[in-house]
Structures are given as structure tokens and as C-alpha cells.
Amino acid sequence: MNADLQDYSHKRYNILTGEWVLVSPHRAKRPWQGQNEAVSNEVRPSYDASCYLCAGNTRINGEVNPKYEDVYIFTNDFAALQSDSPSFSVTDGLLVAQSEKGICKVVCFSPDHSKSLADMAPDEIQKVVFAWQREYEELGSNDLINYVQIFENKGAVMGCSNPHPHGQIWSQSTLPNEVDKKNTQQLNYYKENNSSLLGDYLKQELEKDERIIFQNDAFVVLIPFWAVWPFEAMIVPKKHQSNILSMDTEEALLYAEAISVLTKAYDKLFNTSFPYSSGIHQAPTNGEANDHWHWHMSFYPPLLRSATVKKFMVGYEMFGSPQRDITAEIATQRLRELL
Ligand SMILES: [Zn+2]
């Protein structure tokens, strides 16, 4: 390992977005204050009569959830994007706007209100993966939809309003900002090198073995070199696959295992149900080959030193660049010890 990277301030380049993160490892050596606050780990019931996602309950729009047994998907009752809104564009001097259409869905991972992905067995998570694949295929085949964003917002600290295990799928006509950056970076690399940017990165990471948390036959779980969040992690398929439909049944189970291993380690880290936003970035569904894409899932958890100390993206990070103290390598070691 390059010792300078553990001792001195530096910038690290994110090959997927073309942006930089400031790393200040010397600050992580400061004595920690208030690191051991008590956490109230509330025990939730398996069924909550007031939860609008539990099986058999009535949602705000009057619809009744079926008595589902594993995964249940419905169109978001308060969708941020709609498929039947009018098409228009505004160009008024420097004021520019465009209509945007889409379809938003909610994916309940389990009927059990008390669980999270970390509490579910890999074969249960595999059913969630199958549901993601079906939705990517179905939404992606809609002429209106050119991109499908699958994500989960977990924990009250992330602004998630309902603890029932669930994620969302927002699909839309154009590429959102983060996807657009990754599309450009991967396309440029693919044109120049005729190989996958993330595939080549993975080779280098596996050789160095400094940021690998876990791997099985099909997937690698690692902390990317350019991670911004203290315990940010990424799950990457070893094969060059542009989207999640390329996974066969066995690979879907190995992917589920990778999600299980990571989320379990997260929960152990600060002895709490670990909050995060996670999402899958994959090829647009715009009818093109998109061979430059290598799909991956990222986890952005906000916790820094304990269940109650959260990293805030404020000050310099709002006006300059994101910044972190603990290095990706140290964070990897801490998570590895918990497997
Ligand atoms: Zn519930």
C-alpha cells in the first residue's frame, strides 16, 4: 500500500464520474469524542396495523395490499414522475425546462415488517433480485422509459418514512445526472480501450487486495478507491454485464449473497440497523447496445463513528468537494474483520 495515501492529505479521482474527493487521513488520528453513545435498537413487530406496506393493509388511496408472501410491487401512490403528463419544453432566454415522464414503483422486499435485507436469507433476497430483473425488463421495454433507477433508502436518518423493508424504482425518459456522468466516462474509456472501465478497475483491485471486503465466484464487494461516504461500498459483477438481466439464476443467488454479507457486516459495525441509500447503476433502456456499461450497486451509508454520529455533507463539501477522513483502506479493514 502507498504509505503517503495513509498519512497525507490528497485528492482521489472517481473514474466513474470524473470528479474528485478530498482525503485527509491525518484527521482520522484525532482523538474521538462521544463515540460510544447508547443506541435504542427498537424491536419492531412482524406486522404493524398502521403500516401502509404490510400485507392486507389499506393504503392512503384506498387500495388494499394483497396477502403477499415474498415480494410485492405496486405503482407509487404519490409518484414523482407520471406517464400521462403532457410533453412540453420551455426556452425563455436563459430559462430552460423540459417535461419529464416516468413510472415510479414501490418494491416490498418481505411481508415481515420487522426485517431488513440484513435479516433476510440469500434465497429470500434472490426473489427481490428476480423482481428487479422483471421490472427492469418490463419498464425498459416501454417506449417512454429510457432509464430505470432501482434504489433503497433505509433508516429514519436517511429520511425514510416507513421502516417496512422496501425499495423503489423510478423510471424515466432521460438519464439522471449521476447516470449521465457514468455513461460518459464509461463510453469514453470503452471507445479508447475496447474494454470495460469497471472490469479493468476490478482486475487492479483484485490484484492489490487492499479494498476488497468479500468475493464469491461472480461478485466482488469492495470500497471504491474514490469512496466519499465513510463506509461506502460497491458490489460489482466479475463478468462484464451491462445490466442485471445478464445474470442467470445462480448468479442472482451469488449477488443476493453479496448483498447479505455486506448488509450483515454493516449492522455489526455499530451494532445498529445500519442506515444507507443503495442503488443500482446500469445501462439505459434506450434501445442501444450500451456495451460500455458495467452494472454495479453502490451503498452510501452516512454513519461515521457510531450509530449516532453521522457525516454531514456541509461547508466545504457544499462549496468545494466531498471530503473524508478515514481512508477507504482502513474502512475496508474494519468491515473485513466483521465478516
Ligand atoms: Zn409493514
Coordinates of N, CA and C in Angstrom, one line a residue, residues 97-298:
A97 N -36.3 24.6 -19.6 CA -37.0 23.5 -18.9 C -37.5 22.5 -19.9
Q98 N -37.7 21.3 -19.4 CA -38.3 20.2 -20.3 C -39.2 19.3 -19.5
S99 N -40.3 18.9 -20.1 CA -41.2 18.0 -19.4 C -40.4 16.6 -19.2
E100 N -40.8 15.9 -18.2 CA -40.2 14.6 -18.0 C -41.3 13.6 -17.6
K101 N -41.3 12.5 -18.2 CA -42.3 11.5 -17.9 C -41.7 10.3 -17.3
G102 N -42.4 9.5 -16.5 CA -41.9 8.3 -15.9 C -42.9 7.5 -15.2
I103 N -42.4 6.4 -14.6 CA -43.3 5.5 -13.8 C -42.5 5.2 -12.6
C104 N -43.1 5.3 -11.4 CA -42.4 5.1 -10.1 C -43.2 3.9 -9.4
K105 N -42.4 3.0 -8.9 CA -42.9 1.9 -8.2 C -42.3 1.7 -6.8
V106 N -43.0 1.0 -6.0 CA -42.5 0.6 -4.7 C -42.4 -0.9 -4.6
V107 N -41.2 -1.4 -4.1 CA -41.0 -2.8 -4.0 C -40.9 -3.2 -2.6
C108 N -41.8 -4.0 -2.1 CA -41.7 -4.5 -0.7 C -40.9 -5.8 -0.8
F109 N -39.8 -5.8 0.0 CA -38.9 -6.9 0.0 C -39.4 -8.2 0.7
S110 N -40.3 -7.9 1.7 CA -40.8 -9.1 2.5 C -42.1 -8.6 3.2
P111 N -43.0 -9.6 3.5 CA -44.2 -9.2 4.2 C -43.9 -8.9 5.7
D112 N -42.7 -9.4 6.1 CA -42.3 -9.2 7.5 C -41.8 -7.8 7.8
H113 N -42.7 -7.0 8.6 CA -42.4 -5.6 8.9 C -41.1 -5.4 9.7
S114 N -40.7 -6.5 10.4 CA -39.5 -6.3 11.3 C -38.2 -6.5 10.6
K115 N -38.2 -7.0 9.4 CA -36.9 -7.4 8.7 C -36.3 -6.3 7.9
S116 N -35.0 -6.4 7.6 CA -34.3 -5.6 6.6 C -33.6 -6.7 5.7
L117 N -32.9 -6.2 4.7 CA -32.2 -7.1 3.8 C -31.2 -7.9 4.6
A118 N -30.6 -7.3 5.7 CA -29.6 -7.9 6.5 C -30.2 -9.1 7.3
D119 N -31.5 -9.1 7.5 CA -32.1 -10.2 8.3 C -32.7 -11.3 7.4
M120 N -32.6 -11.0 6.1 CA -33.2 -12.0 5.1 C -32.1 -13.0 4.6
A121 N -32.5 -14.2 4.3 CA -31.6 -15.2 3.8 C -31.3 -14.9 2.3
P122 N -30.2 -15.3 1.8 CA -29.9 -15.1 0.4 C -30.9 -15.5 -0.5
D123 N -31.6 -16.7 -0.3 CA -32.6 -17.1 -1.2 C -33.9 -16.2 -1.2
E124 N -34.1 -15.5 0.0 CA -35.2 -14.6 0.0 C -34.8 -13.3 -0.7
I125 N -33.5 -12.9 -0.6 CA -33.0 -11.7 -1.3 C -33.0 -12.0 -2.8
Q126 N -32.8 -13.2 -3.2 CA -32.8 -13.6 -4.6 C -34.1 -13.3 -5.2
K127 N -35.2 -13.5 -4.5 CA -36.5 -13.2 -5.0 C -36.7 -11.7 -5.3
V128 N -36.0 -10.9 -4.5 CA -36.0 -9.4 -4.7 C -35.3 -9.1 -6.0
V129 N -34.1 -9.8 -6.2 CA -33.3 -9.6 -7.4 C -34.1 -10.0 -8.6
F130 N -34.9 -11.1 -8.5 CA -35.7 -11.5 -9.7 C -36.7 -10.5 -10.0
A131 N -37.3 -9.9 -8.9 CA -38.3 -8.8 -9.1 C -37.7 -7.6 -9.8
W132 N -36.5 -7.2 -9.4 CA -35.7 -6.1 -10.0 C -35.5 -6.4 -11.5
Q133 N -35.1 -7.7 -11.8 CA -34.9 -8.0 -13.2 C -36.2 -7.9 -14.0
R134 N -37.3 -8.4 -13.5 CA -38.6 -8.3 -14.2 C -39.0 -6.9 -14.5
E135 N -38.8 -6.0 -13.4 CA -39.2 -4.6 -13.6 C -38.3 -3.9 -14.6
Y136 N -37.0 -4.2 -14.5 CA -36.0 -3.5 -15.5 C -36.4 -3.9 -16.9
E137 N -36.8 -5.2 -17.1 CA -37.2 -5.6 -18.4 C -38.5 -5.0 -18.9
E138 N -39.5 -5.0 -18.0 CA -40.8 -4.5 -18.3 C -40.8 -3.0 -18.5
L139 N -40.3 -2.3 -17.5 CA -40.3 -0.8 -17.7 C -39.4 -0.4 -18.8
G140 N -38.3 -1.1 -19.0 CA -37.3 -0.7 -20.0 C -37.9 -1.0 -21.4
S141 N -38.8 -1.9 -21.6 CA -39.4 -2.1 -22.9 C -40.5 -1.1 -23.2
N142 N -40.9 -0.3 -22.3 CA -41.8 0.8 -22.5 C -41.1 1.9 -23.3
D143 N -41.7 2.4 -24.4 CA -41.1 3.4 -25.3 C -40.8 4.7 -24.6
L144 N -41.6 4.9 -23.5 CA -41.5 6.2 -22.8 C -40.2 6.2 -21.9
I145 N -39.8 5.0 -21.5 CA -38.7 4.8 -20.5 C -37.4 4.5 -21.1
N146 N -36.4 5.4 -20.8 CA -35.0 5.2 -21.3 C -34.0 4.9 -20.2
Y147 N -34.5 5.0 -18.9 CA -33.6 4.7 -17.8 C -34.4 4.2 -16.6
V148 N -33.9 3.1 -15.9 CA -34.6 2.6 -14.8 C -33.7 2.6 -13.6
Q149 N -34.1 3.4 -12.6 CA -33.3 3.6 -11.4 C -33.9 2.8 -10.2
I150 N -33.2 1.7 -9.8 CA -33.6 0.9 -8.7 C -32.8 1.4 -7.4
F151 N -33.5 1.7 -6.3 CA -32.8 2.1 -5.1 C -33.5 1.8 -3.9
E152 N -32.8 1.9 -2.8 CA -33.4 1.8 -1.4 C -32.9 2.9 -0.5
N153 N -33.8 3.5 0.2 CA -33.5 4.5 1.2 C -33.8 3.8 2.5
K154 N -32.8 3.5 3.4 CA -33.1 2.8 4.6 C -32.7 3.6 5.8
G155 N -33.7 3.7 6.8 CA -33.4 4.3 8.0 C -33.9 5.7 8.1
A156 N -34.4 6.1 9.3 CA -35.0 7.4 9.5 C -34.0 8.5 9.3
V157 N -32.7 8.2 9.6 CA -31.6 9.2 9.4 C -31.5 9.5 7.9
M158 N -31.9 8.6 7.0 CA -31.9 8.9 5.6 C -33.2 9.5 5.1
G159 N -34.1 9.8 6.0 CA -35.4 10.4 5.6 C -36.4 9.4 5.2
C160 N -36.1 8.1 5.5 CA -37.1 7.1 5.1 C -38.3 7.1 6.1
S161 N -39.5 7.2 5.6 CA -40.6 7.4 6.4 C -41.3 6.2 6.9
N162 N -40.9 5.0 6.3 CA -41.6 3.8 6.8 C -40.5 2.7 7.0
P163 N -40.4 2.1 8.2 CA -39.4 1.1 8.4 C -39.6 -0.3 7.7
H164 N -40.8 -0.5 7.1 CA -41.1 -1.8 6.5 C -40.0 -1.9 5.3
P165 N -39.5 -3.2 5.2 CA -38.4 -3.3 4.2 C -38.9 -3.1 2.8
H166 N -38.4 -2.1 2.2 CA -38.9 -1.8 0.8 C -37.9 -0.9 0.1
G167 N -37.9 -0.9 -1.2 CA -37.1 0.0 -2.1 C -38.0 0.6 -3.1
Q168 N -37.5 1.3 -4.0 CA -38.3 2.0 -5.0 C -37.6 1.8 -6.4
I169 N -38.4 2.0 -7.4 CA -37.9 2.0 -8.8 C -38.5 3.3 -9.5
W170 N -37.6 4.2 -9.8 CA -38.1 5.4 -10.6 C -37.5 5.2 -12.0
S171 N -38.5 5.2 -13.0 CA -38.0 5.0 -14.4 C -38.5 6.2 -15.2
Q172 N -37.7 6.7 -16.1 CA -38.0 7.9 -16.8 C -37.4 8.0 -18.2
S173 N -37.8 9.1 -18.9 CA -37.4 9.3 -20.3 C -36.0 9.6 -20.5
T174 N -35.3 10.4 -19.6 CA -33.9 10.8 -19.8 C -33.0 10.3 -18.7
L175 N -31.7 10.4 -18.9 CA -30.7 10.0 -17.9 C -30.6 11.0 -16.8
P176 N -30.8 10.5 -15.5 CA -30.5 11.5 -14.4 C -29.0 11.8 -14.3
N177 N -28.7 12.9 -13.6 CA -27.3 13.4 -13.6 C -26.2 12.4 -13.3
E178 N -26.4 11.6 -12.2 CA -25.3 10.7 -11.8 C -25.1 9.6 -12.9
V179 N -26.2 9.2 -13.5 CA -26.1 8.2 -14.6 C -25.4 8.7 -15.8
D180 N -25.8 10.0 -16.1 CA -25.2 10.6 -17.3 C -23.7 10.8 -17.2
K181 N -23.2 11.1 -16.0 CA -21.8 11.2 -15.8 C -21.1 9.9 -16.0
K182 N -21.7 8.8 -15.4 CA -21.1 7.5 -15.5 C -21.2 7.0 -17.0
N183 N -22.2 7.3 -17.7 CA -22.4 6.9 -19.1 C -21.3 7.5 -19.9
T184 N -21.0 8.8 -19.7 CA -19.9 9.5 -20.5 C -18.6 8.9 -20.2
Q185 N -18.2 8.7 -18.9 CA -16.9 8.2 -18.5 C -16.7 6.8 -19.1
Q186 N -17.7 5.9 -18.9 CA -17.6 4.5 -19.4 C -17.5 4.5 -20.9
L187 N -18.2 5.3 -21.6 CA -18.2 5.3 -23.0 C -16.9 5.8 -23.6
N188 N -16.3 6.8 -23.0 CA -15.0 7.3 -23.4 C -13.9 6.3 -23.3
Y189 N -14.0 5.6 -22.1 CA -13.0 4.5 -21.8 C -13.1 3.4 -22.8
Y190 N -14.4 3.0 -23.0 CA -14.7 1.8 -23.9 C -14.2 2.1 -25.3
K191 N -14.4 3.3 -25.8 CA -14.0 3.7 -27.2 C -12.5 3.6 -27.3
E192 N -11.8 4.1 -26.2 CA -10.4 4.2 -26.3 C -9.7 2.8 -26.1
N193 N -10.3 2.0 -25.2 CA -9.6 0.8 -24.8 C -10.3 -0.5 -25.3
N194 N -11.5 -0.4 -25.8 CA -12.3 -1.5 -26.2 C -12.4 -2.5 -25.0
S195 N -12.5 -2.0 -23.8 CA -12.8 -2.9 -22.7 C -13.6 -2.1 -21.6
S196 N -14.1 -2.8 -20.6 CA -14.9 -2.2 -19.6 C -14.1 -1.5 -18.6
L197 N -14.4 -0.2 -18.3 CA -13.7 0.6 -17.3 C -13.8 -0.1 -16.0
L198 N -15.0 -0.5 -15.6 CA -15.1 -1.1 -14.3 C -14.5 -2.5 -14.2
G199 N -14.5 -3.2 -15.3 CA -13.9 -4.5 -15.4 C -12.4 -4.4 -15.2
D200 N -11.8 -3.4 -15.9 CA -10.3 -3.2 -15.7 C -9.9 -2.8 -14.3
Y201 N -10.8 -1.9 -13.8 CA -10.6 -1.4 -12.4 C -10.6 -2.6 -11.4
L202 N -11.6 -3.5 -11.6 CA -11.8 -4.7 -10.8 C -10.5 -5.6 -10.8
K203 N -9.9 -5.8 -12.0 CA -8.7 -6.5 -12.1 C -7.6 -6.0 -11.2
Q204 N -7.5 -4.6 -11.3 CA -6.5 -4.0 -10.5 C -6.7 -4.1 -9.0
E205 N -8.0 -4.0 -8.6 CA -8.4 -4.1 -7.2 C -8.1 -5.5 -6.7
L206 N -8.5 -6.5 -7.5 CA -8.3 -7.9 -7.0 C -6.8 -8.3 -6.9
E207 N -6.0 -7.7 -7.7 CA -4.6 -7.9 -7.7 C -4.0 -7.2 -6.4
K208 N -4.4 -6.0 -6.1 CA -3.9 -5.3 -4.9 C -4.5 -5.8 -3.6
D209 N -5.7 -6.2 -3.6 CA -6.4 -6.7 -2.5 C -6.3 -5.8 -1.2
E210 N -6.5 -4.5 -1.4 CA -6.4 -3.6 -0.3 C -7.8 -3.1 0.1
R211 N -8.8 -3.2 -0.8 CA -10.1 -2.6 -0.6 C -11.2 -3.6 -0.8
I212 N -10.8 -4.9 -0.9 CA -11.8 -6.0 -1.1 C -12.4 -6.4 0.2
I213 N -13.7 -6.3 0.3 CA -14.4 -6.8 1.6 C -14.7 -8.3 1.5
F214 N -15.2 -8.7 0.3 CA -15.7 -10.0 0.1 C -15.8 -10.3 -1.4
Q215 N -15.6 -11.6 -1.7 CA -15.9 -12.0 -3.1 C -16.4 -13.4 -3.2
N216 N -17.2 -13.7 -4.2 CA -17.6 -15.1 -4.5 C -17.3 -15.4 -5.9
D217 N -17.8 -16.4 -6.5 CA -17.5 -16.7 -7.9 C -17.9 -15.7 -8.9
A218 N -18.9 -14.9 -8.6 CA -19.5 -14.0 -9.6 C -19.4 -12.5 -9.2
F219 N -19.2 -12.2 -7.9 CA -19.3 -10.8 -7.5 C -18.1 -10.4 -6.5
V220 N -17.8 -9.1 -6.6 CA -16.8 -8.6 -5.6 C -17.5 -7.4 -4.9
V221 N -17.3 -7.4 -3.5 CA -17.8 -6.3 -2.7 C -16.5 -5.6 -2.3
L222 N -16.5 -4.3 -2.6 CA -15.3 -3.5 -2.3 C -15.6 -2.1 -1.9
I223 N -14.7 -1.4 -1.2 CA -14.8 0.0 -1.0 C -14.0 0.7 -2.1
P224 N -14.7 1.4 -3.0 CA -14.0 2.0 -4.1 C -12.9 3.0 -3.6
F225 N -11.8 3.0 -4.4 CA -10.7 3.9 -4.1 C -11.1 5.3 -3.8
W226 N -12.2 5.8 -4.5 CA -12.6 7.2 -4.5 C -13.8 7.4 -3.6
A227 N -14.1 6.4 -2.7 CA -15.3 6.5 -1.9 C -15.4 7.8 -1.1
V228 N -16.6 8.4 -1.1 CA -16.9 9.6 -0.4 C -17.4 9.3 1.0
W229 N -18.5 8.5 1.2 CA -19.0 8.2 2.5 C -18.1 7.3 3.2
P230 N -18.0 7.4 4.6 CA -17.1 6.7 5.4 C -17.0 5.2 5.1
F231 N -18.2 4.5 5.0 CA -18.2 3.1 4.7 C -19.0 2.8 3.4
E232 N -18.8 3.7 2.5 CA -19.4 3.5 1.1 C -18.8 2.2 0.6
A233 N -19.7 1.4 -0.1 CA -19.2 0.2 -0.7 C -19.9 -0.1 -2.1
M234 N -19.3 -1.0 -2.9 CA -19.8 -1.2 -4.2 C -19.8 -2.7 -4.4
I235 N -20.9 -3.2 -5.0 CA -20.9 -4.6 -5.5 C -20.8 -4.7 -7.0
V236 N -19.8 -5.4 -7.5 CA -19.6 -5.4 -8.9 C -19.5 -6.8 -9.5
P237 N -20.2 -7.1 -10.6 CA -20.1 -8.4 -11.2 C -18.7 -8.6 -11.8
K238 N -18.2 -9.8 -11.6 CA -16.8 -10.1 -12.2 C -16.9 -10.1 -13.7
K239 N -18.1 -10.6 -14.3 CA -18.2 -10.6 -15.7 C -18.6 -9.2 -16.2
H240 N -18.3 -8.9 -17.4 CA -18.7 -7.6 -18.0 C -20.2 -7.8 -18.4
Q241 N -21.1 -7.3 -17.6 CA -22.5 -7.3 -17.9 C -23.0 -5.9 -17.8
S242 N -23.8 -5.5 -18.9 CA -24.2 -4.1 -18.9 C -25.5 -3.9 -18.1
N243 N -26.3 -4.9 -17.8 CA -27.4 -4.7 -16.9 C -27.7 -6.0 -16.2
I244 N -28.7 -5.9 -15.2 CA -28.9 -7.0 -14.3 C -29.7 -8.2 -15.0
L245 N -30.2 -8.0 -16.2 CA -30.8 -9.1 -16.9 C -29.8 -10.1 -17.4
S246 N -28.5 -9.8 -17.4 CA -27.5 -10.7 -17.9 C -27.2 -11.8 -16.9
M247 N -27.7 -11.6 -15.6 CA -27.5 -12.6 -14.6 C -28.4 -13.8 -14.7
D248 N -27.8 -15.0 -14.6 CA -28.6 -16.2 -14.6 C -29.1 -16.4 -13.2
T249 N -29.8 -17.5 -13.0 CA -30.4 -17.8 -11.7 C -29.3 -18.0 -10.6
E250 N -28.3 -18.7 -11.0 CA -27.2 -19.0 -10.0 C -26.5 -17.7 -9.6
E251 N -26.2 -16.8 -10.6 CA -25.6 -15.5 -10.4 C -26.4 -14.6 -9.5
A252 N -27.8 -14.7 -9.7 CA -28.7 -13.9 -8.9 C -28.6 -14.3 -7.4
L253 N -28.3 -15.6 -7.2 CA -28.2 -16.1 -5.8 C -26.8 -15.6 -5.2
L254 N -25.8 -15.6 -6.1 CA -24.5 -15.1 -5.6 C -24.5 -13.6 -5.4
Y255 N -25.3 -12.9 -6.2 CA -25.5 -11.4 -6.0 C -26.2 -11.2 -4.6
A256 N -27.3 -12.0 -4.4 CA -28.0 -12.0 -3.1 C -27.1 -12.2 -2.0
E257 N -26.2 -13.2 -2.1 CA -25.2 -13.5 -1.1 C -24.3 -12.3 -0.8
A258 N -23.9 -11.6 -1.8 CA -23.0 -10.4 -1.7 C -23.8 -9.3 -0.9
I259 N -25.1 -9.1 -1.2 CA -25.9 -8.1 -0.5 C -26.0 -8.5 0.9
S260 N -26.2 -9.8 1.2 CA -26.4 -10.3 2.5 C -25.2 -10.1 3.4
V261 N -24.0 -10.5 2.8 CA -22.7 -10.4 3.5 C -22.5 -8.9 3.9
L262 N -22.7 -8.0 2.9 CA -22.4 -6.6 3.2 C -23.3 -6.0 4.2
T263 N -24.6 -6.2 4.1 CA -25.6 -5.6 5.0 C -25.5 -6.1 6.4
K264 N -25.1 -7.4 6.5 CA -24.9 -8.0 7.8 C -23.6 -7.4 8.5
A265 N -22.6 -7.2 7.7 CA -21.4 -6.6 8.3 C -21.7 -5.1 8.7
Y266 N -22.5 -4.4 7.9 CA -22.9 -3.1 8.2 C -23.6 -3.0 9.6
D267 N -24.5 -3.9 9.8 CA -25.3 -4.0 11.1 C -24.4 -4.2 12.3
K268 N -23.3 -5.0 12.0 CA -22.4 -5.3 13.1 C -21.5 -4.2 13.5
L269 N -21.2 -3.3 12.5 CA -20.2 -2.3 12.6 C -20.5 -1.4 13.8
F270 N -21.7 -0.9 13.9 CA -22.0 0.0 15.1 C -23.2 -0.6 15.9
N271 N -23.4 -1.9 15.7 CA -24.4 -2.6 16.5 C -25.8 -1.9 16.3
T272 N -26.1 -1.6 15.1 CA -27.4 -1.0 14.8 C -27.9 -1.4 13.5
S273 N -29.2 -1.2 13.2 CA -29.7 -1.5 11.9 C -29.2 -0.3 11.0
F274 N -28.2 -0.6 10.2 CA -27.3 0.4 9.6 C -28.1 1.1 8.5
P275 N -28.2 2.4 8.6 CA -28.9 3.2 7.5 C -28.0 3.4 6.3
Y276 N -28.7 3.5 5.1 CA -27.9 3.8 3.9 C -28.9 4.1 2.8
S277 N -28.4 4.7 1.7 CA -29.0 4.7 0.4 C -28.2 3.8 -0.5
S278 N -28.9 2.9 -1.1 CA -28.2 2.0 -2.1 C -28.9 2.1 -3.4
G279 N -28.2 1.8 -4.5 CA -28.8 1.9 -5.8 C -28.0 1.2 -6.8
I280 N -28.7 0.7 -7.9 CA -28.1 0.0 -9.0 C -27.9 1.0 -10.1
H281 N -26.7 1.1 -10.6 CA -26.5 1.9 -11.8 C -26.2 0.9 -13.0
Q282 N -27.0 1.0 -14.0 CA -26.9 0.1 -15.1 C -27.2 0.7 -16.5
A283 N -27.1 0.0 -17.6 CA -27.3 0.5 -18.9 C -28.7 1.2 -19.1
P284 N -28.7 2.3 -19.8 CA -30.0 2.9 -20.1 C -30.8 1.9 -21.0
T285 N -32.1 2.1 -21.0 CA -33.0 1.2 -21.8 C -33.5 1.9 -23.0
N286 N -32.5 2.5 -23.7 CA -32.8 3.4 -24.9 C -32.7 2.7 -26.2
G287 N -32.7 1.4 -26.2 CA -32.7 0.6 -27.4 C -31.3 0.4 -28.0
E288 N -30.3 1.0 -27.4 CA -28.9 0.9 -27.9 C -28.2 -0.2 -27.2
A289 N -27.0 -0.7 -27.8 CA -26.3 -1.8 -27.2 C -25.7 -1.5 -25.8
N290 N -25.2 -0.3 -25.7 CA -24.7 0.1 -24.4 C -23.6 -0.9 -23.8
D291 N -22.8 -1.4 -24.7 CA -21.7 -2.3 -24.3 C -20.7 -1.7 -23.4
H292 N -20.6 -0.4 -23.3 CA -19.7 0.3 -22.5 C -20.1 0.2 -21.0
W293 N -21.3 -0.1 -20.7 CA -21.8 -0.2 -19.4 C -21.4 -1.4 -18.6
H294 N -21.0 -1.3 -17.4 CA -20.7 -2.4 -16.5 C -21.6 -2.1 -15.2
W295 N -22.7 -2.9 -15.0 CA -23.6 -2.5 -14.0 C -22.9 -2.7 -12.6
H296 N -23.4 -2.0 -11.6 CA -22.9 -2.2 -10.2 C -23.9 -1.6 -9.3
M297 N -23.8 -2.0 -8.0 CA -24.7 -1.5 -7.0 C -23.8 -0.7 -5.9
S298 N -24.2 0.5 -5.6 CA -23.5 1.3 -4.6 C -24.3 1.5 -3.3

